[in-house]
mmCIF file of C-alpha atoms in Angstrom:
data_model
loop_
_atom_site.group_PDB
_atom_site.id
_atom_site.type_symbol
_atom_site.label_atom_id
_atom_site.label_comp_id
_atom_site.label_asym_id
_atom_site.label_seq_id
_atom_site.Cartn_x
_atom_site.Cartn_y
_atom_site.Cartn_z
ATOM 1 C CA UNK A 12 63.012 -67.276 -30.886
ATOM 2 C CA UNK A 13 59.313 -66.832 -30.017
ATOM 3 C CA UNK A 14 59.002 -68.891 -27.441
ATOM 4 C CA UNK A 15 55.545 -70.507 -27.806
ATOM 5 C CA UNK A 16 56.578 -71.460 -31.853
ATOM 6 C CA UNK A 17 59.128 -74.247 -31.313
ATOM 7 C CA UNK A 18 61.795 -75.091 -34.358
ATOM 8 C CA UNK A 19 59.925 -78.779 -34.115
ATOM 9 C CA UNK A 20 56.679 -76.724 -34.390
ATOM 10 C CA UNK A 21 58.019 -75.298 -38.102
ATOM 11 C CA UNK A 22 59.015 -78.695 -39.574
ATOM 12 C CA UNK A 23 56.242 -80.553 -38.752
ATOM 13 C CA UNK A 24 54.322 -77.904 -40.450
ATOM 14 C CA UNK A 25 56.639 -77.569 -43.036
ATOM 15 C CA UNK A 26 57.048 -81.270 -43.594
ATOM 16 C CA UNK A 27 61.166 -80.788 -43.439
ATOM 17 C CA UNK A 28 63.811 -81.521 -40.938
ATOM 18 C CA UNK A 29 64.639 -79.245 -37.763
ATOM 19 C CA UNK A 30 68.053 -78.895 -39.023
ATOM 20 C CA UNK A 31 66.379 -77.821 -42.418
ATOM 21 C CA UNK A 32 64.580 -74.756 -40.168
ATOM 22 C CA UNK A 33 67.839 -73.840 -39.165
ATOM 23 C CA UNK A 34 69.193 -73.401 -41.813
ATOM 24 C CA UNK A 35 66.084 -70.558 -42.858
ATOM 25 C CA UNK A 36 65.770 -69.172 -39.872
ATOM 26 C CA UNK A 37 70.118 -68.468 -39.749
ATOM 27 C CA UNK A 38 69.927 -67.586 -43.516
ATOM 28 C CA UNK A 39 72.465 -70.729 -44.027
ATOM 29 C CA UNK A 40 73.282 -72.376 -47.183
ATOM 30 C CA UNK A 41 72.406 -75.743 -48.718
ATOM 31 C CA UNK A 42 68.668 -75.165 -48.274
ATOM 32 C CA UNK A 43 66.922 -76.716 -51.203
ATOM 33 C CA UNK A 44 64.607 -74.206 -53.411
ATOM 34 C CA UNK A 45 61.829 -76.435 -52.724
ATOM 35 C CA UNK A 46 62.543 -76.683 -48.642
ATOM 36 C CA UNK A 47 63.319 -72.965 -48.226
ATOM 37 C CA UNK A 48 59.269 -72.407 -49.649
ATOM 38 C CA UNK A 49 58.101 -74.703 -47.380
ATOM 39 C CA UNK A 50 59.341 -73.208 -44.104
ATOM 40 C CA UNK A 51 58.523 -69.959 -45.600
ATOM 41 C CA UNK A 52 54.867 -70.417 -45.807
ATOM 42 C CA UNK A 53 54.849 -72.259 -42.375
ATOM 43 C CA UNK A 54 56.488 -69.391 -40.742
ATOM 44 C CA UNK A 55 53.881 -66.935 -42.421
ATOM 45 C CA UNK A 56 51.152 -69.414 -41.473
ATOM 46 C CA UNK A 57 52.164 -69.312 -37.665
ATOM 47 C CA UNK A 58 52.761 -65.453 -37.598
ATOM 48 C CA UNK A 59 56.526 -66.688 -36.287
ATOM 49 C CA UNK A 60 58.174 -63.205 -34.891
ATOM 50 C CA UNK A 61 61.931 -63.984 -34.905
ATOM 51 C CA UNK A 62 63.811 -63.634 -31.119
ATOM 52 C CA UNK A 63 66.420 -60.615 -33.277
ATOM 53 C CA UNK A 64 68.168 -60.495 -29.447
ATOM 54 C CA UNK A 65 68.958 -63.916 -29.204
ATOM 55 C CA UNK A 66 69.943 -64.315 -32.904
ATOM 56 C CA UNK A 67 71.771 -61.252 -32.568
ATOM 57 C CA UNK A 68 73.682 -63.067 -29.180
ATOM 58 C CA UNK A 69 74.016 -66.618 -30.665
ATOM 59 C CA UNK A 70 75.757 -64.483 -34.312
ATOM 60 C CA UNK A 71 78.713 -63.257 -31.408
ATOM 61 C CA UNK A 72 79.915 -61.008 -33.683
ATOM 62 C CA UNK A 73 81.416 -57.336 -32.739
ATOM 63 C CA UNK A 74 80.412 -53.726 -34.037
ATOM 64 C CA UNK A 75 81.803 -50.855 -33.683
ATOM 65 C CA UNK A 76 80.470 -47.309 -34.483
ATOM 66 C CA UNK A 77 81.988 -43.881 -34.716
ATOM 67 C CA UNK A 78 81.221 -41.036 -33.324
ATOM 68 C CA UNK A 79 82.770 -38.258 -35.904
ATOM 69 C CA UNK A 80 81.653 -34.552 -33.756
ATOM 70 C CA UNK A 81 83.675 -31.271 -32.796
ATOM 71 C CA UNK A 82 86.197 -30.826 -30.229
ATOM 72 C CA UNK A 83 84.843 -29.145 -27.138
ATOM 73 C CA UNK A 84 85.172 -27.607 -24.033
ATOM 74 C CA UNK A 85 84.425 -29.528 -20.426
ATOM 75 C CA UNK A 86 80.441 -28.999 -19.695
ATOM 76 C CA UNK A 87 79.910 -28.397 -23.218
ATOM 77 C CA UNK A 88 76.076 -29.651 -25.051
ATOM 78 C CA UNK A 89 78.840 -32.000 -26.568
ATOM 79 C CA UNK A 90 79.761 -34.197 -23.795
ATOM 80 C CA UNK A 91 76.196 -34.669 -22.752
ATOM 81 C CA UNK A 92 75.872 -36.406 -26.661
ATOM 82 C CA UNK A 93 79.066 -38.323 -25.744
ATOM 83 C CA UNK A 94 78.318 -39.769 -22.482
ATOM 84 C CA UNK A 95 74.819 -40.535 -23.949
ATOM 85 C CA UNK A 96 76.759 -42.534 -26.721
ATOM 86 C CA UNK A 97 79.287 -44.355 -24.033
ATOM 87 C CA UNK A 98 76.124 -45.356 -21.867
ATOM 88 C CA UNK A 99 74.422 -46.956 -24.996
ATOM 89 C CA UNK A 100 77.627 -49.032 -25.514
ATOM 90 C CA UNK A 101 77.644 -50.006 -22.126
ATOM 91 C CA UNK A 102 73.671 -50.818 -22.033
ATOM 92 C CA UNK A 103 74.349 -53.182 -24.926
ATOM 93 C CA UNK A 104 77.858 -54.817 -23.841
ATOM 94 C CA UNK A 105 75.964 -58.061 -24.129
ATOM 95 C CA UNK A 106 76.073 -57.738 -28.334
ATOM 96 C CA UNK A 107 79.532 -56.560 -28.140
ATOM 97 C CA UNK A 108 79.293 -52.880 -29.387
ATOM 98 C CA UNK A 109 81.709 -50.677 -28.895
ATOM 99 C CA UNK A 110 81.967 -47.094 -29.595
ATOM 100 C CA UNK A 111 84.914 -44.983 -30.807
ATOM 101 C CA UNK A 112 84.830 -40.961 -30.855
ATOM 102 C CA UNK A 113 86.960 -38.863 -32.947
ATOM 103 C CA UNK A 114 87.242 -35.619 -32.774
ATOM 104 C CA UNK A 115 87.597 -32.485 -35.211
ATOM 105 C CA UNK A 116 88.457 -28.625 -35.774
ATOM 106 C CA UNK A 117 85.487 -26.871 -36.443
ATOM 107 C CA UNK A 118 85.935 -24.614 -39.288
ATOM 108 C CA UNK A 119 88.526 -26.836 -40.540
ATOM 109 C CA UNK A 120 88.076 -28.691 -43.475
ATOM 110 C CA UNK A 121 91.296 -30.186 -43.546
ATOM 111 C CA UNK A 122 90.590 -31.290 -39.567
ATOM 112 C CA UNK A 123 87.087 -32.917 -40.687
ATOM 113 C CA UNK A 124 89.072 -34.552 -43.804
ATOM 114 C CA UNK A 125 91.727 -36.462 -42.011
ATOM 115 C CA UNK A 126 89.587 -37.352 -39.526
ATOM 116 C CA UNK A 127 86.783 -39.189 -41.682
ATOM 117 C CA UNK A 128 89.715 -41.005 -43.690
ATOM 118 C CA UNK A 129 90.860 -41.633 -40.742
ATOM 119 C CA UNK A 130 87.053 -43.626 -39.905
ATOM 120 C CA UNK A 131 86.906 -45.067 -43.730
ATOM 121 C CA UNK A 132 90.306 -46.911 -43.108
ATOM 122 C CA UNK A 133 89.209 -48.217 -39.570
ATOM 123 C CA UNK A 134 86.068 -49.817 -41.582
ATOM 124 C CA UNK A 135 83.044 -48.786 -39.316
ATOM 125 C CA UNK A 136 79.840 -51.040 -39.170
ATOM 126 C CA UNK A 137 77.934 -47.579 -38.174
ATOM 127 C CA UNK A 138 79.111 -43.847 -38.112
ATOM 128 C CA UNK A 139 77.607 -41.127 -36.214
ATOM 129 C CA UNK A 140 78.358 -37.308 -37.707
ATOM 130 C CA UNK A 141 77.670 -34.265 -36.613
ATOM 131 C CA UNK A 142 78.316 -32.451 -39.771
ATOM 132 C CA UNK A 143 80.711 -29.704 -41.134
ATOM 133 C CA UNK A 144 79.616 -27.887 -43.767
ATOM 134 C CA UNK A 145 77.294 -29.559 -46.466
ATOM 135 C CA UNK A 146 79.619 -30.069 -49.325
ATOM 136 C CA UNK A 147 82.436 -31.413 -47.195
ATOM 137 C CA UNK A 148 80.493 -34.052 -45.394
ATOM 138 C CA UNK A 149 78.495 -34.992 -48.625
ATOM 139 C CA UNK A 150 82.116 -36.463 -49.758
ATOM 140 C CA UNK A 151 82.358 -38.551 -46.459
ATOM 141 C CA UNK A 152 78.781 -39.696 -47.053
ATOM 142 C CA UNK A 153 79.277 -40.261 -50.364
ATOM 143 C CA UNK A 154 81.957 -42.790 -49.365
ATOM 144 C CA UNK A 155 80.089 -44.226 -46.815
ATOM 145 C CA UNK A 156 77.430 -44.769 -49.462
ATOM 146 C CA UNK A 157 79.506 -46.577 -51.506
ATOM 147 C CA UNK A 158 80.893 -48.934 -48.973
ATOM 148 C CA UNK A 159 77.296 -49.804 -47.523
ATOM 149 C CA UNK A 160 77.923 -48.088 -44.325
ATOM 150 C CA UNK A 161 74.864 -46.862 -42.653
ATOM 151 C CA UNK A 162 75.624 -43.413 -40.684
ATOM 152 C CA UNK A 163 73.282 -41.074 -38.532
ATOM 153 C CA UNK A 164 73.006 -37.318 -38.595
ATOM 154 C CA UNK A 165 73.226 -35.610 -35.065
ATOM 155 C CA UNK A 166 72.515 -31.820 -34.457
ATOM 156 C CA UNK A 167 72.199 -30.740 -38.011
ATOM 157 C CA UNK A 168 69.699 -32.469 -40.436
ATOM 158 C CA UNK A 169 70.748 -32.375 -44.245
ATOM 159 C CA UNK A 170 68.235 -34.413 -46.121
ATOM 160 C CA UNK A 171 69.956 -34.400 -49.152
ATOM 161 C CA UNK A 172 72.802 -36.698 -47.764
ATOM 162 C CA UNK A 173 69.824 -39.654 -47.259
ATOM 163 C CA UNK A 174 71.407 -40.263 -43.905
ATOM 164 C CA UNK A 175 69.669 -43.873 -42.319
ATOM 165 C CA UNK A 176 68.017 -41.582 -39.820
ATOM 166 C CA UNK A 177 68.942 -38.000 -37.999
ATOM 167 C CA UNK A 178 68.936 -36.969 -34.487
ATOM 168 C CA UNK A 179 68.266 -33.464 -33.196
ATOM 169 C CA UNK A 180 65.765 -30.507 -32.672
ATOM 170 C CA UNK A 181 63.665 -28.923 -35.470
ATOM 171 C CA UNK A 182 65.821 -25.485 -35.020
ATOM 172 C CA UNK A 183 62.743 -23.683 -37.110
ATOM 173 C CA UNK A 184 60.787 -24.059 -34.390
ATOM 174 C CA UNK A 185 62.910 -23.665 -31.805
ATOM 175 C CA UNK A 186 63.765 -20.617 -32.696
ATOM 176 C CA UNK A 187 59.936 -19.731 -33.062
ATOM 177 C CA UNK A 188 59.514 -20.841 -29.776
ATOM 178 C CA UNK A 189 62.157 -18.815 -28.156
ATOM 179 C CA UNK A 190 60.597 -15.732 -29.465
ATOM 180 C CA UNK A 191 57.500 -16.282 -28.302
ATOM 181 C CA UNK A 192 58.714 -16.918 -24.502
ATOM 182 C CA UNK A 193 61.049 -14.331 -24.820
ATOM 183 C CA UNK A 194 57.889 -11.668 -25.927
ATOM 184 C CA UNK A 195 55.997 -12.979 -22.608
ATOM 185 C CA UNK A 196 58.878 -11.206 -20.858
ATOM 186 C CA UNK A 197 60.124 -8.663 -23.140
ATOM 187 C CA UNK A 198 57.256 -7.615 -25.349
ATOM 188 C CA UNK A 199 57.724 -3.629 -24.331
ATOM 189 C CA UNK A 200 60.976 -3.454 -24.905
ATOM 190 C CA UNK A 201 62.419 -1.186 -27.780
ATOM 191 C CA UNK A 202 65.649 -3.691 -28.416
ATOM 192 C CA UNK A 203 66.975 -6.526 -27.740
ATOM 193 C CA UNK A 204 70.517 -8.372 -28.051
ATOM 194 C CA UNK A 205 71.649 -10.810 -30.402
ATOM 195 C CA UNK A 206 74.572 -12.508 -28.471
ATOM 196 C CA UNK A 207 76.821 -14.829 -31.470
ATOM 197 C CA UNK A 208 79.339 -16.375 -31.129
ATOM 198 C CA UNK A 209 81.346 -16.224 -34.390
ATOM 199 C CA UNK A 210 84.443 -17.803 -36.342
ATOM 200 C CA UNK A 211 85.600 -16.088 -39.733
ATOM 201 C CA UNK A 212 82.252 -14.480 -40.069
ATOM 202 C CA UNK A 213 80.520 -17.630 -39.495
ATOM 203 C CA UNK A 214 77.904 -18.785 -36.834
ATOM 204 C CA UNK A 215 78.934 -22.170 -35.118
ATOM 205 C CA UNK A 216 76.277 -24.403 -36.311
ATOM 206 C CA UNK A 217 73.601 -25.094 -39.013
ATOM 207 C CA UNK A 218 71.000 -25.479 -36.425
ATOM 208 C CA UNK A 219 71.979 -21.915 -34.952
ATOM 209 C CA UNK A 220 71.295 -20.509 -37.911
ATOM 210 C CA UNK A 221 68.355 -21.754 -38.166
ATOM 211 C CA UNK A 222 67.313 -21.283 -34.753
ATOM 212 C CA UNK A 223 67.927 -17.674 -35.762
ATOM 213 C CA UNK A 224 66.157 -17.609 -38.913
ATOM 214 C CA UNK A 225 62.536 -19.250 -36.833
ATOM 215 C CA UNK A 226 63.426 -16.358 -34.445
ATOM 216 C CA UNK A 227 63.334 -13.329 -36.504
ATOM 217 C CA UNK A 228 60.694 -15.073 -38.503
ATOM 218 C CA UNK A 229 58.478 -14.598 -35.379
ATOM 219 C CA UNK A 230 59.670 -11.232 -34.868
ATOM 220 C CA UNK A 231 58.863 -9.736 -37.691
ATOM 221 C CA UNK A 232 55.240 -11.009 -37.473
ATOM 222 C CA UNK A 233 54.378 -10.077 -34.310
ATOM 223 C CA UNK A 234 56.917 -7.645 -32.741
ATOM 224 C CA UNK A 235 58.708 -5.821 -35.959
ATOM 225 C CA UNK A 236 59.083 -2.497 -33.947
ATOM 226 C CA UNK A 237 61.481 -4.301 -31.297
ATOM 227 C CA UNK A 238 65.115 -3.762 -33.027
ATOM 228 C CA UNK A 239 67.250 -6.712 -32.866
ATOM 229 C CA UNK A 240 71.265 -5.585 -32.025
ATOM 230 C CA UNK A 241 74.026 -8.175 -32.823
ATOM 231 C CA UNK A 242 76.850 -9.048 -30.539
ATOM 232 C CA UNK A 243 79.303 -11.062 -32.594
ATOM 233 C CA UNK A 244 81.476 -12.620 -29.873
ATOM 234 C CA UNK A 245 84.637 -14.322 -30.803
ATOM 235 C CA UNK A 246 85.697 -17.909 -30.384
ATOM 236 C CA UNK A 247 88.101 -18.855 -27.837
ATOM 237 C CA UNK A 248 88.891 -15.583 -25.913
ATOM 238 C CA UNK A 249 89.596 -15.637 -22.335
ATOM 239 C CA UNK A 250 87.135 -13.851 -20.155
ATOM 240 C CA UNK A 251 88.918 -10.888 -19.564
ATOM 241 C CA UNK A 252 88.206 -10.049 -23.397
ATOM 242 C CA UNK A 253 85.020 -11.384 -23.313
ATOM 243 C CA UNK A 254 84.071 -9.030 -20.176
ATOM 244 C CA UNK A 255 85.134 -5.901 -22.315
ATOM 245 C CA UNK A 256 83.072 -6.261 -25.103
ATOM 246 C CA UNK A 257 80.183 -6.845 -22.732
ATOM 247 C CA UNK A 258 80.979 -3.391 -20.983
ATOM 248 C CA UNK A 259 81.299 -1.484 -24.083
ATOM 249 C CA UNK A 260 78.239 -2.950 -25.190
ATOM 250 C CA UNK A 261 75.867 -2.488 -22.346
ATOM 251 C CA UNK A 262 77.321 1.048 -21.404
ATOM 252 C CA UNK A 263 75.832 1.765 -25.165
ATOM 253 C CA UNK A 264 73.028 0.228 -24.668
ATOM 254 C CA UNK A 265 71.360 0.989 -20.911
ATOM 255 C CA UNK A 266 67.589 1.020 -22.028
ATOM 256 C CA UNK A 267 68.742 -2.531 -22.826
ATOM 257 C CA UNK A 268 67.081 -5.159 -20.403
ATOM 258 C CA UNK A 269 66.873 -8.649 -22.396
ATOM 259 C CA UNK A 270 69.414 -10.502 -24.314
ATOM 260 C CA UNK A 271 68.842 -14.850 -26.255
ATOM 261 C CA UNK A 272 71.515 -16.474 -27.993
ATOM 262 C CA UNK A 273 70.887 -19.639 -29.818
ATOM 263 C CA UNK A 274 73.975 -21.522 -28.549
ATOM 264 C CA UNK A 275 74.977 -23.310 -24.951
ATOM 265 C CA UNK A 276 77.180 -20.174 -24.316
ATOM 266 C CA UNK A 277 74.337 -18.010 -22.076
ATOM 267 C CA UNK A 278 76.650 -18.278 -18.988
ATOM 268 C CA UNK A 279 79.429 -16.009 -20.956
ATOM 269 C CA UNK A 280 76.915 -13.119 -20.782
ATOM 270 C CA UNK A 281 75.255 -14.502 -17.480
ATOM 271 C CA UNK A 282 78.206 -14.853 -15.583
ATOM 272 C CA UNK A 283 79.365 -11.425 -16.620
ATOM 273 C CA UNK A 284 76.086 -10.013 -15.121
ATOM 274 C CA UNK A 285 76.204 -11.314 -11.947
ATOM 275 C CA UNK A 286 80.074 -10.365 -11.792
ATOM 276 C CA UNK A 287 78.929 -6.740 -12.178
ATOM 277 C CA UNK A 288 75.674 -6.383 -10.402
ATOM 278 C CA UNK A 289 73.525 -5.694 -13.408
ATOM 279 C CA UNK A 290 70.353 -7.173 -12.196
ATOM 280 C CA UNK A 291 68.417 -5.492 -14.773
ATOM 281 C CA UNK A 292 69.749 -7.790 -17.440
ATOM 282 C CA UNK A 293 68.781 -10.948 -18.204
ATOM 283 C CA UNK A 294 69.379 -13.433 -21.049
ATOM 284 C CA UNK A 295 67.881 -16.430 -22.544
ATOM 285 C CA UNK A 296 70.091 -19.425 -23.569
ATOM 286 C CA UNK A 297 70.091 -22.919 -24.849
ATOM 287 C CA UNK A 298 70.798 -25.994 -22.805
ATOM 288 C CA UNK A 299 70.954 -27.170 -19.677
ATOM 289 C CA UNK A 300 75.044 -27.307 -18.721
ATOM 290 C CA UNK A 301 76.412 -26.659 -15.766
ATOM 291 C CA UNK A 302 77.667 -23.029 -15.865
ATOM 292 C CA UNK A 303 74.110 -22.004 -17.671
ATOM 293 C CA UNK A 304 72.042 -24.225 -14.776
ATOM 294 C CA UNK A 305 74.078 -21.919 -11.806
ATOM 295 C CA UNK A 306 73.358 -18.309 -13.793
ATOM 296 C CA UNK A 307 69.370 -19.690 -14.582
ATOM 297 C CA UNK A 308 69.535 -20.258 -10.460
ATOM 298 C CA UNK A 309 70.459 -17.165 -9.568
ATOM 299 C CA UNK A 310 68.418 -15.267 -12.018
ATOM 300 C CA UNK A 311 71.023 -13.719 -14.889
ATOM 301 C CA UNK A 312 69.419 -15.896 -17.585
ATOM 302 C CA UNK A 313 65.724 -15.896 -17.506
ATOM 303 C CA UNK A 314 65.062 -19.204 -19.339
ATOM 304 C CA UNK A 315 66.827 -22.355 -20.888
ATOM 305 C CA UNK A 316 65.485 -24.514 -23.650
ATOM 306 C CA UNK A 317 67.143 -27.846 -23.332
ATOM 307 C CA UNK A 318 67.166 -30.039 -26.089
ATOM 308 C CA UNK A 319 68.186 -34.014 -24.773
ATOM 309 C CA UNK A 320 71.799 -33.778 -25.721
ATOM 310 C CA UNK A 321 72.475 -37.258 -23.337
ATOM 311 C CA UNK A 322 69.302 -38.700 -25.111
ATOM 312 C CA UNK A 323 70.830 -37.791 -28.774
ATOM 313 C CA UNK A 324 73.827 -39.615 -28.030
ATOM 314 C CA UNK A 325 72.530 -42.552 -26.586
ATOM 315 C CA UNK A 326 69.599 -42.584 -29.421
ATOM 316 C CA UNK A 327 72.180 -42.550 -31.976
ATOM 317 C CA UNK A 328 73.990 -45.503 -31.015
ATOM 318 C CA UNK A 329 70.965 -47.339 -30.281
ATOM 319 C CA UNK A 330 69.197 -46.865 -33.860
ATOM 320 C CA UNK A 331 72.557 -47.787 -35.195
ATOM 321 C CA UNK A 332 72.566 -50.949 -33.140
ATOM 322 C CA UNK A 333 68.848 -51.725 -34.165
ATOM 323 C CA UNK A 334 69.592 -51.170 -37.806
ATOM 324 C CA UNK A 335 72.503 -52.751 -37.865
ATOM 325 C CA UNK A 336 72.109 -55.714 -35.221
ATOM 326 C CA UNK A 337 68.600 -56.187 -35.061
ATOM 327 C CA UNK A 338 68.381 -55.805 -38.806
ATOM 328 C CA UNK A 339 64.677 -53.701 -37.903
ATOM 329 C CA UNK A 340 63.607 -50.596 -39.086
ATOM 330 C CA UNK A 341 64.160 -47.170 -38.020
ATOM 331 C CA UNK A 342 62.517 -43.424 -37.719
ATOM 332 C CA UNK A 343 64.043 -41.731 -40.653
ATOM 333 C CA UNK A 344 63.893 -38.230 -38.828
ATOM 334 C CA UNK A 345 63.632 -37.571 -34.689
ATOM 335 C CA UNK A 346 63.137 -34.478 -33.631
ATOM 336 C CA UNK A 347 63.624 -34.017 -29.922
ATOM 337 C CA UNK A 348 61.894 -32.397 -27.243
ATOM 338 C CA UNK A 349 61.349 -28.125 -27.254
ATOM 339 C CA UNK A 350 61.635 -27.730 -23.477
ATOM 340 C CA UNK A 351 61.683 -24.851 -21.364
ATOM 341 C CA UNK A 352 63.711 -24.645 -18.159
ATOM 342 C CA UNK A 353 63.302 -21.605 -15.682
ATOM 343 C CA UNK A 354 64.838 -21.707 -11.567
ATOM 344 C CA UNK A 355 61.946 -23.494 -10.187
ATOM 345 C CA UNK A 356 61.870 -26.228 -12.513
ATOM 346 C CA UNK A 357 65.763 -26.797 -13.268
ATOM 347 C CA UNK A 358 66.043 -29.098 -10.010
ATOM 348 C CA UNK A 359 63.720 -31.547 -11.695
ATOM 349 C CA UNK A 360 64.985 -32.109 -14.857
ATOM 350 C CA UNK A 361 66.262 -34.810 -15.700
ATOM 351 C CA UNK A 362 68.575 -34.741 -18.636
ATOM 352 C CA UNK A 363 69.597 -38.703 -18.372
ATOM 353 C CA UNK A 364 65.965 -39.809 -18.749
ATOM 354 C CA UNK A 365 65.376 -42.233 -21.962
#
């Protein structure tokens, strides 16, 4: 409670008991018609702001919120998002919140199925999704809908599914903005790779594609003589494959100096690079992991645009728990920071920072 408006304040104003306050204030029964009016226009008279912590401390009840998102690989943009989540929930211990991450098979419907009946019959207060495929989640949301359970979108924004608010970068312009630091590097080229990473013919994520789709939107504009050459790269090979297809591929190409890719998966092609001396070469990734941070250090990717992975995770959690908890409003749509990281700058990042 605002601490210079005292509950004795209200019902002497009011003309009504303290207990009678309360009961408003709590949004408890047996509060006459009459009454109810009275503290109503007191509290509008005073300008009374509501303490929603201490309410939300003296309620002592417990939440918990899922955390529906693909499996992944250690050092993954992935478990930045998680341990952003897990340090919200321990930031707000005090309100009891807890959250729970599941885990499914990308490219598997029948993976993302079980896994958000799987949430439904646990009863969230709050669910977190990074979504499949539009029509798949829509039935999850749809349910959630139905059952009054507010959820967030992380990573890939789909309007249409009226999520309570969404979490990530607008990929339109980030892939604009790739292009254009890219062409401060590479503008006299005659080509440059296109390094995918694919599964069944399909691109990981919405937001790659359109990452992509900002990318060659620039291109076109501005550089439409520079040819743009795919490399599809499977899912889940081991490096040794991975290494051979880079071979082939630069052998083919050696007027080729500058690769991007619109996923965390740089390293693959930077690593390769500095395994074979090709100092020539450069590429220019996505996020600011561990594998890409040592390649961006010693200079086989050229630049790095992070994009708050901890901070999308912890955000998350925290607009559920202000929703939810706090019963305030929230940003219906967050896009997060465009940044660019090169070698002299990496060191001072600081990918924790809310």
């Amino acid at each position: 409670m605002d601490e210079k408006i005292r509950i004795k304040d209200i019902a002497e104003r009011a003309g009504v008991s303290v207990g009678t306050v309360d009961r408003v204030l709590h949004k408890r029964p047996n509060v006459s018609q009459k009454a109810r009016e009275k503290v109503e226009k007191a509290l509008a008279e005073m300008d009374y702001q509501p303490n929603m912590y201490a309410s939300a401390l003296a309620y002592n009840k417990s939440y918990t919120f899922y955390l529906l998102m693909p499996k992944h690989e250690s050092e993954a943009y992935w478990e930045e998002i998680e341990e952003g989540a897990m340090k919200a929930c321990e930031r707000m211990r005090d309100f009891q919140i807890s959250v729970k991450i599941m885990f499914y098979k990308r490219f598997d419907t029948l993976s993302f199925t079980k896994k958000y009946n799987e949430c439904l019959d646990s009863a969230p207060d709050g669910v977190i999704i990074v979504p499949a495929e539009l029509e798949i989640t829509r039935q999850f949301t749809d349910k959630l809908h139905q059952r009054n359970i507010p959820f967030v979108l992380l990573d890939s924004n789909m309007p249409d599914l009226r999520p309570l608010s969404f979490y990530g970068q607008d990929s339109l312009s980030s892939g604009s903005f790739a292009a254009k630091v890219l062409m401060l590097v590479a503008s006299g080229e005659k080509e440059i790779m296109l390094m995918k990473q694919m599964k069944d013919g399909k691109v990981v994520s919405r937001q790659q594609e359109n990452r992509e789709v900002g990318f060659r939107h620039y291109m076109r504009e501005h550089f439409p003589h520079i040819k743009i050459i795919e490399l599809n790269l499977p899912l889940e090979y081991e490096r040794k494959n991975y290494d051979a297809i880079l071979e082939d591929f630069f052998t083919a190409h050696p007027q080729l100096h500058h690769c991007i890719t619109f996923n965390s998966k740089a390293h693959i092609v930077g690593t390769f690079l500095l395994r074979t001396n090709r100092r020539d070469i450069q590429i220019m990734g996505y996020d600011m992991v561990g594998k890409n941070m040592e390649c961006l250090k010693q200079g086989s990717i050229s630049f790095l645009i992070a994009q708050h992975a901890y901070m999308q995770g912890y955000s998350c959690v925290d607009t559920l728990f202000r929703a939810i908890v706090l019963k305030k409003e929230v940003e219906p749509v967050n896009y997060m920071p465009i940044e660019l990281l090169l070698k002299e700058n990496v060191d001072y990042y600081r990918r924790t920072q809310l």
